[in-house]
XYZ file of C-alpha atoms in Angstrom:
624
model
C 169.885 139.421 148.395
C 167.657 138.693 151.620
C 166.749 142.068 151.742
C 165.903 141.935 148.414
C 163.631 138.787 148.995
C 161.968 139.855 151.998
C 160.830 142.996 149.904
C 159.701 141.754 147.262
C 157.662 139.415 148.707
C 156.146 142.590 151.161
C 155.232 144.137 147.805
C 153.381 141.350 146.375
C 151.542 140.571 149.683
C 150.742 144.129 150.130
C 149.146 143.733 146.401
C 147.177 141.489 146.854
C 146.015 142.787 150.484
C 144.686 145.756 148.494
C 142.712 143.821 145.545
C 141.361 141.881 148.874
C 140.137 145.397 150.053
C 139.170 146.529 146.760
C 137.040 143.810 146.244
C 138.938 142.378 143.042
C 140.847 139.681 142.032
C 144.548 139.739 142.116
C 146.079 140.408 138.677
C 149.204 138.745 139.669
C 149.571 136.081 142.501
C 152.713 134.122 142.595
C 151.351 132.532 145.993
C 148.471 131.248 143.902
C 148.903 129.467 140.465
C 145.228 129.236 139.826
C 144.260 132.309 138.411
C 140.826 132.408 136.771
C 140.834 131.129 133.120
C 138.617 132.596 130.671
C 135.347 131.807 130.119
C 135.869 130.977 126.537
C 138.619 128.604 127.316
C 135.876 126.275 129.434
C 133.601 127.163 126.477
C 136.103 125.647 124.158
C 138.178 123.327 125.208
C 140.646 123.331 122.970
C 142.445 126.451 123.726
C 140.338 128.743 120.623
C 141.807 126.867 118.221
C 139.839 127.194 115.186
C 139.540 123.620 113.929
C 138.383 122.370 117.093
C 136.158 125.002 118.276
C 132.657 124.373 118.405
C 130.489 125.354 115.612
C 127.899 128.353 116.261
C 124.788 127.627 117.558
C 121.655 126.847 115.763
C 119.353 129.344 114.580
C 115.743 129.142 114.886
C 115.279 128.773 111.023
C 117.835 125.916 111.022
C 116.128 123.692 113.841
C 113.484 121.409 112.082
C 110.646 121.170 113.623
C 111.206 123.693 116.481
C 108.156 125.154 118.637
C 107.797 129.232 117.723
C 108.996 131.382 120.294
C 106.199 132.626 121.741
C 105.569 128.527 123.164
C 106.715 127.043 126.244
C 107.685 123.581 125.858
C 110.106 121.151 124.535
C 112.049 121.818 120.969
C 112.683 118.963 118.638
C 115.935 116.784 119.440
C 118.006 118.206 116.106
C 119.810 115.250 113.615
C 123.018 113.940 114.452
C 126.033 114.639 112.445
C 128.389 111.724 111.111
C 129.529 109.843 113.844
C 133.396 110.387 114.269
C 136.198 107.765 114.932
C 136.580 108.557 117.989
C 132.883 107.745 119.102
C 132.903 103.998 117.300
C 135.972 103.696 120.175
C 134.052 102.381 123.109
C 134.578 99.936 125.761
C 132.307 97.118 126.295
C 133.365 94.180 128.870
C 131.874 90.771 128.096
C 129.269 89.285 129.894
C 129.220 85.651 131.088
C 125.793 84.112 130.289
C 124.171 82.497 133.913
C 120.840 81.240 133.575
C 120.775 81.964 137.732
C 122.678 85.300 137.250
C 120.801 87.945 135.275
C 122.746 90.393 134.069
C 120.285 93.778 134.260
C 118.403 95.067 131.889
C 118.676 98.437 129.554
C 115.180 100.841 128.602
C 114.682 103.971 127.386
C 112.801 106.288 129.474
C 112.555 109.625 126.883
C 114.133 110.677 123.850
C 114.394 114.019 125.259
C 114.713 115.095 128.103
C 114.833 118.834 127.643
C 117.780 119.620 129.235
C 121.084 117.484 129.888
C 120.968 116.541 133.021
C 124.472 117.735 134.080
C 123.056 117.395 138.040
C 120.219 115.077 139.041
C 118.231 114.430 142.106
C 114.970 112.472 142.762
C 112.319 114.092 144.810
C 109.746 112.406 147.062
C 106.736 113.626 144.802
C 108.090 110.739 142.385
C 109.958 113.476 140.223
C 113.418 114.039 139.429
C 114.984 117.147 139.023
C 117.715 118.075 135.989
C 119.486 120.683 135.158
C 122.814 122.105 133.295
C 124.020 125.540 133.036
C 123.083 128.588 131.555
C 126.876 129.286 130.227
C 126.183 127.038 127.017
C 123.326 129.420 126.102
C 120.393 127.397 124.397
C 118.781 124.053 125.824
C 115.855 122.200 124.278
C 113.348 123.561 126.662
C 111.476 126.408 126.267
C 110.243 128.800 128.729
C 107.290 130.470 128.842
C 107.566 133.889 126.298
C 106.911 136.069 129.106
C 108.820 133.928 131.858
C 112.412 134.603 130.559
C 115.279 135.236 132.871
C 117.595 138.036 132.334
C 121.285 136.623 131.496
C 123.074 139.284 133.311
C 126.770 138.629 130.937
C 125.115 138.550 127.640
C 122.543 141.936 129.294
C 120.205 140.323 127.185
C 117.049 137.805 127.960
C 117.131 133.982 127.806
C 114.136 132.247 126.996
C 115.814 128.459 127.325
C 114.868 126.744 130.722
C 118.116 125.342 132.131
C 116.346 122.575 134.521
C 113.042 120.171 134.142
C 111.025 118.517 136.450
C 110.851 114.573 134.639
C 108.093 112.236 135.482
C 110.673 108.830 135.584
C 107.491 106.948 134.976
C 106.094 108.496 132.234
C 109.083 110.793 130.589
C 107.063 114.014 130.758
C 108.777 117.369 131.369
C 107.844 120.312 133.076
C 110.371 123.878 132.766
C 111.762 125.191 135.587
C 113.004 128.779 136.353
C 116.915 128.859 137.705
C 117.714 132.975 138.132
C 121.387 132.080 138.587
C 124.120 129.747 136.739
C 124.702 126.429 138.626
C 126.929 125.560 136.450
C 129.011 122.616 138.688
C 127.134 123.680 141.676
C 126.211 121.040 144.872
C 122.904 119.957 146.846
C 121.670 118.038 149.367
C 118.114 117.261 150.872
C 116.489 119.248 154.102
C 114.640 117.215 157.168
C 111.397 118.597 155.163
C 112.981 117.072 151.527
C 113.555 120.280 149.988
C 116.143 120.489 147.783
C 118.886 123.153 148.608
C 121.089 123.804 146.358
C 124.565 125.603 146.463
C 127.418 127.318 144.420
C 127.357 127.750 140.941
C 129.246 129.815 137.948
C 130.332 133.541 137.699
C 126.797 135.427 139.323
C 125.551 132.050 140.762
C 128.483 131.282 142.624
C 127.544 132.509 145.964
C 123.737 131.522 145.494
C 121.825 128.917 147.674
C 118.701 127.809 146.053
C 115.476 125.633 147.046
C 112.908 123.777 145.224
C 110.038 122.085 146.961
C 108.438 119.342 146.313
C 105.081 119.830 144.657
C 104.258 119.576 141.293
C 103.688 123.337 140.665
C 107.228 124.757 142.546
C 110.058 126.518 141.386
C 113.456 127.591 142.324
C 114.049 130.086 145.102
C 117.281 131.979 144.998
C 119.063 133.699 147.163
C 122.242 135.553 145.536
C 125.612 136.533 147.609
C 124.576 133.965 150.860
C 127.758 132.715 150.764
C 131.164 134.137 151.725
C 133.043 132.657 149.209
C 132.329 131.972 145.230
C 131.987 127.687 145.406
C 132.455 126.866 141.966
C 133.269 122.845 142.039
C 132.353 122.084 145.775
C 130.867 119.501 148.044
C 127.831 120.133 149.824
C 127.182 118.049 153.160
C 124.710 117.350 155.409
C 125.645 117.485 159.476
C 124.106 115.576 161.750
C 121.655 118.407 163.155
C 120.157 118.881 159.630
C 122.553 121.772 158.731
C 124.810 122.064 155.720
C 128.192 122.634 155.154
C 129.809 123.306 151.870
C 133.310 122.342 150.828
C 136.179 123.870 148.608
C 135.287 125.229 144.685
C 137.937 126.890 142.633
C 140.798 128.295 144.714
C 138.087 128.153 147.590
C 140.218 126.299 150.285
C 137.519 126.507 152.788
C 134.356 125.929 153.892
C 131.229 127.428 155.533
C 127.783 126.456 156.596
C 124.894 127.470 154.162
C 123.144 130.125 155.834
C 119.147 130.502 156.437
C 117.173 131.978 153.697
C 118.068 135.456 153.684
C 121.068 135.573 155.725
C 124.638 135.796 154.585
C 127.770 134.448 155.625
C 130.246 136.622 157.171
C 133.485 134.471 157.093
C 134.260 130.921 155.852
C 136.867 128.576 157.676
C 139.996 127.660 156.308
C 140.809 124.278 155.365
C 144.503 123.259 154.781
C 143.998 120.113 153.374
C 142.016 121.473 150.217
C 145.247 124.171 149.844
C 147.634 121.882 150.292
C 146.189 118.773 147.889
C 145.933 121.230 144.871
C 148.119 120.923 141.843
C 148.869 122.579 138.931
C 145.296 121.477 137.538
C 143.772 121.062 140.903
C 143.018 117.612 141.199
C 141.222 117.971 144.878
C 137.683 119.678 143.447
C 134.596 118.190 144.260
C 136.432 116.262 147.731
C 134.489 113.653 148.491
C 132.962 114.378 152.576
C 130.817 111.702 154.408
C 129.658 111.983 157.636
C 130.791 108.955 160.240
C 128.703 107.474 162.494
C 130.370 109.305 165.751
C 129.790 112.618 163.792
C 132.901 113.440 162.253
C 133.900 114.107 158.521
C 135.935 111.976 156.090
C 137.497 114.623 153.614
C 139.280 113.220 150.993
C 141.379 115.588 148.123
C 143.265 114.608 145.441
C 144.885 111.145 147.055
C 145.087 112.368 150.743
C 142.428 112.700 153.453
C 141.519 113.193 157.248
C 139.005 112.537 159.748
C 137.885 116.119 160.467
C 135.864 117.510 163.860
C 133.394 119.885 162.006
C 132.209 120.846 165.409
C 135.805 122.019 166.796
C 137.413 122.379 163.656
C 140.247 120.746 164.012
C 141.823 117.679 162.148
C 141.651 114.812 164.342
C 144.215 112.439 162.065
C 145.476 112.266 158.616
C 144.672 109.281 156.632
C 147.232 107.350 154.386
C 147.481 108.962 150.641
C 146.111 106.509 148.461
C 148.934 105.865 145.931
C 148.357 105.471 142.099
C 147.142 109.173 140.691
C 144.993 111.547 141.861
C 140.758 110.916 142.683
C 138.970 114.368 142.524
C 137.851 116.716 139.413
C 139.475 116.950 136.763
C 140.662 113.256 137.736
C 137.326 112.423 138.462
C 136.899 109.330 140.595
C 133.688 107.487 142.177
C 133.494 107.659 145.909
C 130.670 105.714 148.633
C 130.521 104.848 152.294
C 129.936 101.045 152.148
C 126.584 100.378 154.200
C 125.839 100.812 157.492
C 124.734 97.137 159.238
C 122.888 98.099 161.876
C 121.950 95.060 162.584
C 122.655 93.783 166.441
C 123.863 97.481 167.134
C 122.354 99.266 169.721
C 122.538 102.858 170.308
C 124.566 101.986 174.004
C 125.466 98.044 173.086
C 126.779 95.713 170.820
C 129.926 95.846 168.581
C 131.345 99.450 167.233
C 130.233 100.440 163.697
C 133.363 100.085 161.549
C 133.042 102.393 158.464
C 134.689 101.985 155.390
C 134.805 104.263 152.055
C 135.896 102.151 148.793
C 137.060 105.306 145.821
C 137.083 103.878 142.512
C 139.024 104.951 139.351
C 140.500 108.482 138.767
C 143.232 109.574 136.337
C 147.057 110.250 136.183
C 147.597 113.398 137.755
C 148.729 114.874 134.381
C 145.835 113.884 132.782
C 144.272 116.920 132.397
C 147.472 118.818 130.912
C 147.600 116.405 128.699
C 144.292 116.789 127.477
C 144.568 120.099 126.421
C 147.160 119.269 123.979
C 144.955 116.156 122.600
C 146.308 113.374 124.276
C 144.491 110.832 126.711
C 146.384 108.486 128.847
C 144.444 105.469 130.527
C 141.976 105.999 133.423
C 143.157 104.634 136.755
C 141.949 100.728 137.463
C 142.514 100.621 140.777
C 140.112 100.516 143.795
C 140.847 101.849 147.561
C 138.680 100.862 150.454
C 139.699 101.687 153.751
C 138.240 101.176 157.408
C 137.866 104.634 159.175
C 137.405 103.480 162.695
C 141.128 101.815 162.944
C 143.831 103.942 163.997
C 146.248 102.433 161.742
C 143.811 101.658 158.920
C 145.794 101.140 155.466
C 144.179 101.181 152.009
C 143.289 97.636 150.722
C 143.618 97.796 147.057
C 142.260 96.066 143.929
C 141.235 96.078 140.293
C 138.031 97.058 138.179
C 137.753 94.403 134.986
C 138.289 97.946 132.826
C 140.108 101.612 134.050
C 137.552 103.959 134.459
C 137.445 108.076 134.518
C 133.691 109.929 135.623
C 131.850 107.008 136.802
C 129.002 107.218 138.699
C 128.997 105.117 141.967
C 125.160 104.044 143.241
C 124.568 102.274 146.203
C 121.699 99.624 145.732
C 118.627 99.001 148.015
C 120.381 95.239 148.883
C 123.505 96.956 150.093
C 125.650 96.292 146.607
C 127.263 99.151 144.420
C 126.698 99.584 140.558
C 129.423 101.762 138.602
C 128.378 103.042 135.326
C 129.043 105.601 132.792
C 131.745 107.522 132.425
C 135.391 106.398 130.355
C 138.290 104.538 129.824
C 140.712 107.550 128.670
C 141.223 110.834 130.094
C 139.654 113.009 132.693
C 137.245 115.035 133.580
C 136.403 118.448 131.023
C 135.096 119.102 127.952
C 136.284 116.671 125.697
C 138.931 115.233 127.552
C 138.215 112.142 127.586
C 137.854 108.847 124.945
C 136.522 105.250 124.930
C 133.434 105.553 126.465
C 132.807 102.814 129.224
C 129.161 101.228 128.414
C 129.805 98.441 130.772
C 128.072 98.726 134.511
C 129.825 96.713 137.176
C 128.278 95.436 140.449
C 130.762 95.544 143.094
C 129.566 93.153 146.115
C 131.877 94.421 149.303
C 131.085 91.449 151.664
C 132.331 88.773 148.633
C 136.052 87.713 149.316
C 138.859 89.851 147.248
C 139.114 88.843 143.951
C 135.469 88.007 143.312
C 134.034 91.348 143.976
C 133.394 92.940 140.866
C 130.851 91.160 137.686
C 130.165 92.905 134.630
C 126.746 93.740 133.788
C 124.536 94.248 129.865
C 125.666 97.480 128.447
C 123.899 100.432 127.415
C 124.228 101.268 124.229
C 124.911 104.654 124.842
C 128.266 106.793 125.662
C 127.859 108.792 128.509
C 130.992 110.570 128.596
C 131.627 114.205 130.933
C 128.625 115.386 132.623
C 126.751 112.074 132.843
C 124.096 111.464 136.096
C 122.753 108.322 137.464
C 119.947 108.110 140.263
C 118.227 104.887 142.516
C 114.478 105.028 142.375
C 112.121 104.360 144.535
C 110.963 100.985 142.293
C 114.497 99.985 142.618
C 115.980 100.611 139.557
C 118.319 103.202 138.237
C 117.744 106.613 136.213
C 120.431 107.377 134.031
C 120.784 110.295 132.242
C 123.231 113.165 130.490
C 126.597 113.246 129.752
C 128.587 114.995 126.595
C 127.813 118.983 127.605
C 128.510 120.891 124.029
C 128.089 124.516 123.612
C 124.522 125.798 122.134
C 123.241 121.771 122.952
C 125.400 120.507 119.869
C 124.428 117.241 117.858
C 127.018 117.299 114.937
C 130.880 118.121 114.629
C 132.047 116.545 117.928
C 132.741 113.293 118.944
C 130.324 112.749 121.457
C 126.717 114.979 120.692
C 124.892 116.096 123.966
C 122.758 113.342 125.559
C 119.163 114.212 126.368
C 118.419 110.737 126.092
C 116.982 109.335 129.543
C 117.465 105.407 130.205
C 116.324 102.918 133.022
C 118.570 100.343 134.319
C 116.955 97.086 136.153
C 119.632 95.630 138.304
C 120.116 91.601 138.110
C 117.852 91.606 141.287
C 114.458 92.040 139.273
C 115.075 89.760 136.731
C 111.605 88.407 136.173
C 112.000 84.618 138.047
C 109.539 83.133 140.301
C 111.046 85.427 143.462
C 110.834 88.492 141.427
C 107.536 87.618 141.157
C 107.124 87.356 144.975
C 108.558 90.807 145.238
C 107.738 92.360 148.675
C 104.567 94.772 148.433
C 104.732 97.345 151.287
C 101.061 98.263 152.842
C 101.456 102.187 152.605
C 98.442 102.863 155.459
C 100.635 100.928 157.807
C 102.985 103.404 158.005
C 103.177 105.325 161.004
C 102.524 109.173 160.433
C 104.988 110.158 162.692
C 107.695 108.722 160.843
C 110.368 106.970 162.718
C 111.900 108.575 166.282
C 115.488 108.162 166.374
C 116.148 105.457 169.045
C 112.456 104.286 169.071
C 110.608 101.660 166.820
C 108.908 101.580 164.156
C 106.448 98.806 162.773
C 104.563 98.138 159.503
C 103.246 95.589 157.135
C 104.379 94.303 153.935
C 102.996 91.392 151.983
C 104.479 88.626 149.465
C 101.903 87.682 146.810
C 102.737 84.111 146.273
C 105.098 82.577 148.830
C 105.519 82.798 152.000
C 109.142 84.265 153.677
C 110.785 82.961 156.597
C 112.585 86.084 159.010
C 115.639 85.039 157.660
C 115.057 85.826 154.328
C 114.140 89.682 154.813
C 116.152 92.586 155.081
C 115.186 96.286 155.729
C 117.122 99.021 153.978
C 116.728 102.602 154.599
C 118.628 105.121 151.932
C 119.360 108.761 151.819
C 119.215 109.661 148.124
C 122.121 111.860 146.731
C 122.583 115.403 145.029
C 124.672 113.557 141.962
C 127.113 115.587 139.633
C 130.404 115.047 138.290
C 130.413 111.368 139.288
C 130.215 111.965 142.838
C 126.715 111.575 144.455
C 126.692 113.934 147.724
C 125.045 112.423 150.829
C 124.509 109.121 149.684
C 123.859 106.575 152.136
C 122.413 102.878 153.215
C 121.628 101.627 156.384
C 120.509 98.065 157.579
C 118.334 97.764 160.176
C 117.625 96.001 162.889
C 114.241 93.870 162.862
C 113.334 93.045 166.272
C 109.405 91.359 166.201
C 108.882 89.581 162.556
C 104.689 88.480 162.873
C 102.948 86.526 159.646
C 99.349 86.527 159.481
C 97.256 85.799 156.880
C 96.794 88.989 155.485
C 101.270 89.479 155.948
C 103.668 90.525 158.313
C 104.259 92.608 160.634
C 107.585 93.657 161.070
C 109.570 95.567 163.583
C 112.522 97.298 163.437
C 115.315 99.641 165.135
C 115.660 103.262 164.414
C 118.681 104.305 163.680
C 119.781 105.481 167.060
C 120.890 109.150 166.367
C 121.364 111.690 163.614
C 125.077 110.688 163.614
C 124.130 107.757 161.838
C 120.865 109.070 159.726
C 120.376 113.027 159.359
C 117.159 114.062 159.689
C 115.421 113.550 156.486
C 112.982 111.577 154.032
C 114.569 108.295 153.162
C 113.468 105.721 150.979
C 112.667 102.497 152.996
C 113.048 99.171 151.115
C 111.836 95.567 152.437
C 114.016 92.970 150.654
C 112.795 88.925 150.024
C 115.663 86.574 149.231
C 117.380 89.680 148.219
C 114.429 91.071 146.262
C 113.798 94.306 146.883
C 110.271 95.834 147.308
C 109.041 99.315 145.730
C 110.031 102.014 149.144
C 108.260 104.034 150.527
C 109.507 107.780 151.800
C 109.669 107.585 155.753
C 110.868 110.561 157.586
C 113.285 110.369 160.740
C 113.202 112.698 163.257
């Protein structure tokens, strides 16, 4: 019987040693249960069954209103269908009425947005960038006639841009060019603030992309970069400006992203991201944040270590974090609480302490479920845990409502805000129900139990696919959410959102301070940019009342790649002010670099000045 054993497993392995030569997938792994799925079951959700599939798309004749072919530029948004039951369930969580406590403030930005922004990042030429996925076929936007791509499964052109450059001041669009599907792809921001972009669906998989930014730029692709296909991964940026990218589909690796034109030879295994995975996965999209001595927090599914990217090696495996499970398809929200450097030198003063709070998340069935129609509750719970101690536990509490594909934002005065995203299910196309339209500020220095205070909700459901972003001004982009196939608006619960709204956290509520708001003097700003280490000095005004030292605060934040609720390379620190001068014309104020890359990769950040916890408009200061 041994024998027996011992041989069959040689045949198997010497299978799927030659479909590893051969250049092929396996057609029967028992060693791995996740064997691709078709592309029609992600297309339809329900397993092809006829009542629930999604209706065909929309012919040309059908769309009201439509530019003609031949014209580049935005199609009309098409009429909504009846709405269903299921989208009058939403949840809502009432708001206590403070005449000293605003509660934030809801606008809409543009009624169409072109695309859905399934991934969204804001650019330092005051642009953000959104795109989807060329799998769903048709957007909104059109591309110039003779600017089409060639869709390489379909052998057939496609004349629907899949990503926009939006003006977030004035809700103007410009089409963009993407060659390749990025389709749950990742990104991060270069030292220069390029965009690079990573990973993608079926022939963008192995792609890395850039955009600059300039108001005339488009996407540059490079295909096959990458060793391995990174469908569903985490891209992160390393302390000497490099990337590294994380895990995808049965992608229990990682690798650096390779220069522009190179390709990678070999990726590095990763046992945590093979041994986290479940029947439905549960670990995609690991949340990674780089520490302030340089290594990695990985986290996957409930588990994670501190990891030496440098040596690869695991230096020590953290807790599990009980309850359910925290990455895609359970689809938690993830942030490293801010860094206060304030009275830390780079070679005195106390050692940074670290801690990552992960939010929400689903059952770990929750996904299973889902494909035969049911939807359990979202996970309430929140975990926050300090990195630095040795025998660090996770300190636990609970959201005011459960909550499944939030988006987690930190805010220029060092608070979070959690929005979007749902009370029921998990991550995947219509998986989920009850729509959470209620933000929550989370403060992390208030005692337990007083943390978290509901803020006005939207009046919109943004469900799967939903994006949030901090501008510069200090409010919040939202945008997407509810991908259909063929950018559906009637016979599904929840039509695709190419809506774009603003948020205005309580802090700019319009009161006397508000109207003091910091004004930063742009020609003050050093054109070096700040030296790690060294100081940096520049002006700001108040226009109506003077502010003592104590009331100011200087932020400095790394804006995110954010998809699938998690926003990649998101970070705040507080600085250090060292020489605080009035004169009559302002002050000057002085503060500390961060003191090495560990702490700040080199990159544009946006620099905020804060009044009585006011925050100024930032401006985009590169360290170096």
């Amino acid at each position: 019987m041994a024998r027996s054993s011992s041989l069959l497993r040689t045949g198997v392995l010497a299978m799927a040693l030659l479909a590893s030569f051969l250049g092929v997938e396996a057609l029967f792994d028992p060693f791995n249960i996740f064997g691709g799925r078709p592309e029609s079951d992600y297309l339809d959700p329900f397993g092809g069954r006829a009542t629930k599939s999604p209706p065909p798309p929309r012919t040309e004749r059908e769309e009201t209103g439509a530019a003609q072919p031949n014209t580049m530029g935005l199609t009309r948004v098409p009429p909504l269908g009846e709405p269903s039951k299921a989208s009058h369930d939403t949840m809502t969580i009432k708001v206590t009425v403070r005449d000293d406590k605003p509660d934030g403030a809801w606008t809409i930005v543009s009624d169409n947005s072109g695309v859905s922004a399934m991934h969204l990042a804001i650019m330092r030429h005051g642009r953000a960038i959104m795109f989807d996925t060329a799998t769903t076929g048709r957007s909104l936007m059109r591309l110039r006639f003779d600017n089409c791509r060639v869709d390489p499964r379909r052998h057939k052109t496609d004349c629907w841009a899949h990503a926009v450059e939006f003006d977030y001041t004035t809700g103007a669009v410009r089409p963009l060019k993407i060659l390749t599907d990025t389709w749950c792809s990742a990104g991060g921001f270069d030292a220069e603030g390029n965009l690079v972009q990573s990973g993608g669906y079926f022939e963008g998989d192995r792609t890395v992309r850039y955009l600059s930014p300039c108001h005339t730029c488009d996407w540059k692709e490079h295909p096959y970069s990458l060793f391995e296909g990174r469908w569903y991964a985490t891209q992160q940026v390393l302390p000497d400006g490099r990337f590294a990218i994380f895990g995808g589909r049965r992608a229990f690796s990682f690798e650096h992203l390779p220069k522009p034109g190179m390709f990678n030879h070999q990726s590095v295994p990763l046992a945590l991201l093979r041994d986290t995975t479940d029947d439905v996965e549960n670990n995609l999209y690991p949340f990674v944040n780089l520490l302030p001595d340089g290594n990695l927090f990985i986290f996957a599914n409930d588990r994670g270590i501190i990891f030496d990217h440098r040596s690869e090696i695991v230096i020590r495996d953290i807790p599990p974090l009980p309850g359910g499970a925290r990455n895609y398809p359970a689809s938690a929200m993830s942030a490293m609480l801010p860094l206060d450097l304030r009275g830390r030198q780079l070679h005195g003063g106390p050692e940074l302490e670290p801690e990552v709070i992960i939010c929400g998340g689903a059952n770990k069935t929750a996904f299973k479920v889902g494909e035969i129609g049911q939807y359990g509750p979202a996970l309430k719970d929140c975990g926050r845990i300090n990195l630095v101690k040795q025998d660090a536990q996770w300190a636990t509490e609970e959201m005011p409502v459960q909550r499944v594909m939030g988006d987690m934002l930190i805010l220029p005065n060092g608070e979070l805000l959690l929005l979007n995203g749902a009370a029921k299910g998990c991550g995947g196309w219509g998986f989920a129900r009850q729509p959470v339209r209620s933000p929550l500020l989370y403060s992390p220095s208030a005692p337990q139990g007083s943390r978290f205070r509901p803020l006005t909700p939207s009046t919109i459901s943004r469900v799967y696919h939903s994006t949030a972003a901090v501008l510069p001004d200090a409010t919040v982009l939202v945008a997407g959410g509810n991908t259909n196939s063929g950018y559906n608006f009637s016979g599904v619960d929840f039509p695709t959102e190419v809506r774009v709204e603003r948020f205005t956290p309580p802090y700019l509520d319009g009161r006397r301070h508000v109207a003091n708001r910091p004004i930063i003097d742009p020609h003050s700003l050093p054109r070096e940019g700040m030296r790690y280490g060294a100081k940096y000095t520049f002006r700001f005004r108040t226009p109506l009342d003077p502010v003592v030292e104590a009331d100011v605060m200087v932020t400095m934040y790394a804006p995110p790649f954010t998809t699938h609720g998690y926003s990649m390379n998101q970070r705040l620190l507080i600085l250090s002010v060292t020489s605080y001068i009035p004169d009559p014309q302002g002050y000057a104020i002085t503060v500390d670099a961060p003191g090495k890359p560990e702490l700040a990769p080199p990159a544009y950040y946006l620099v905020y000045v804060l009044a009585k916890d006011v925050p100024s408009v930032a401006v985009w200061v590169k360290i170096q």
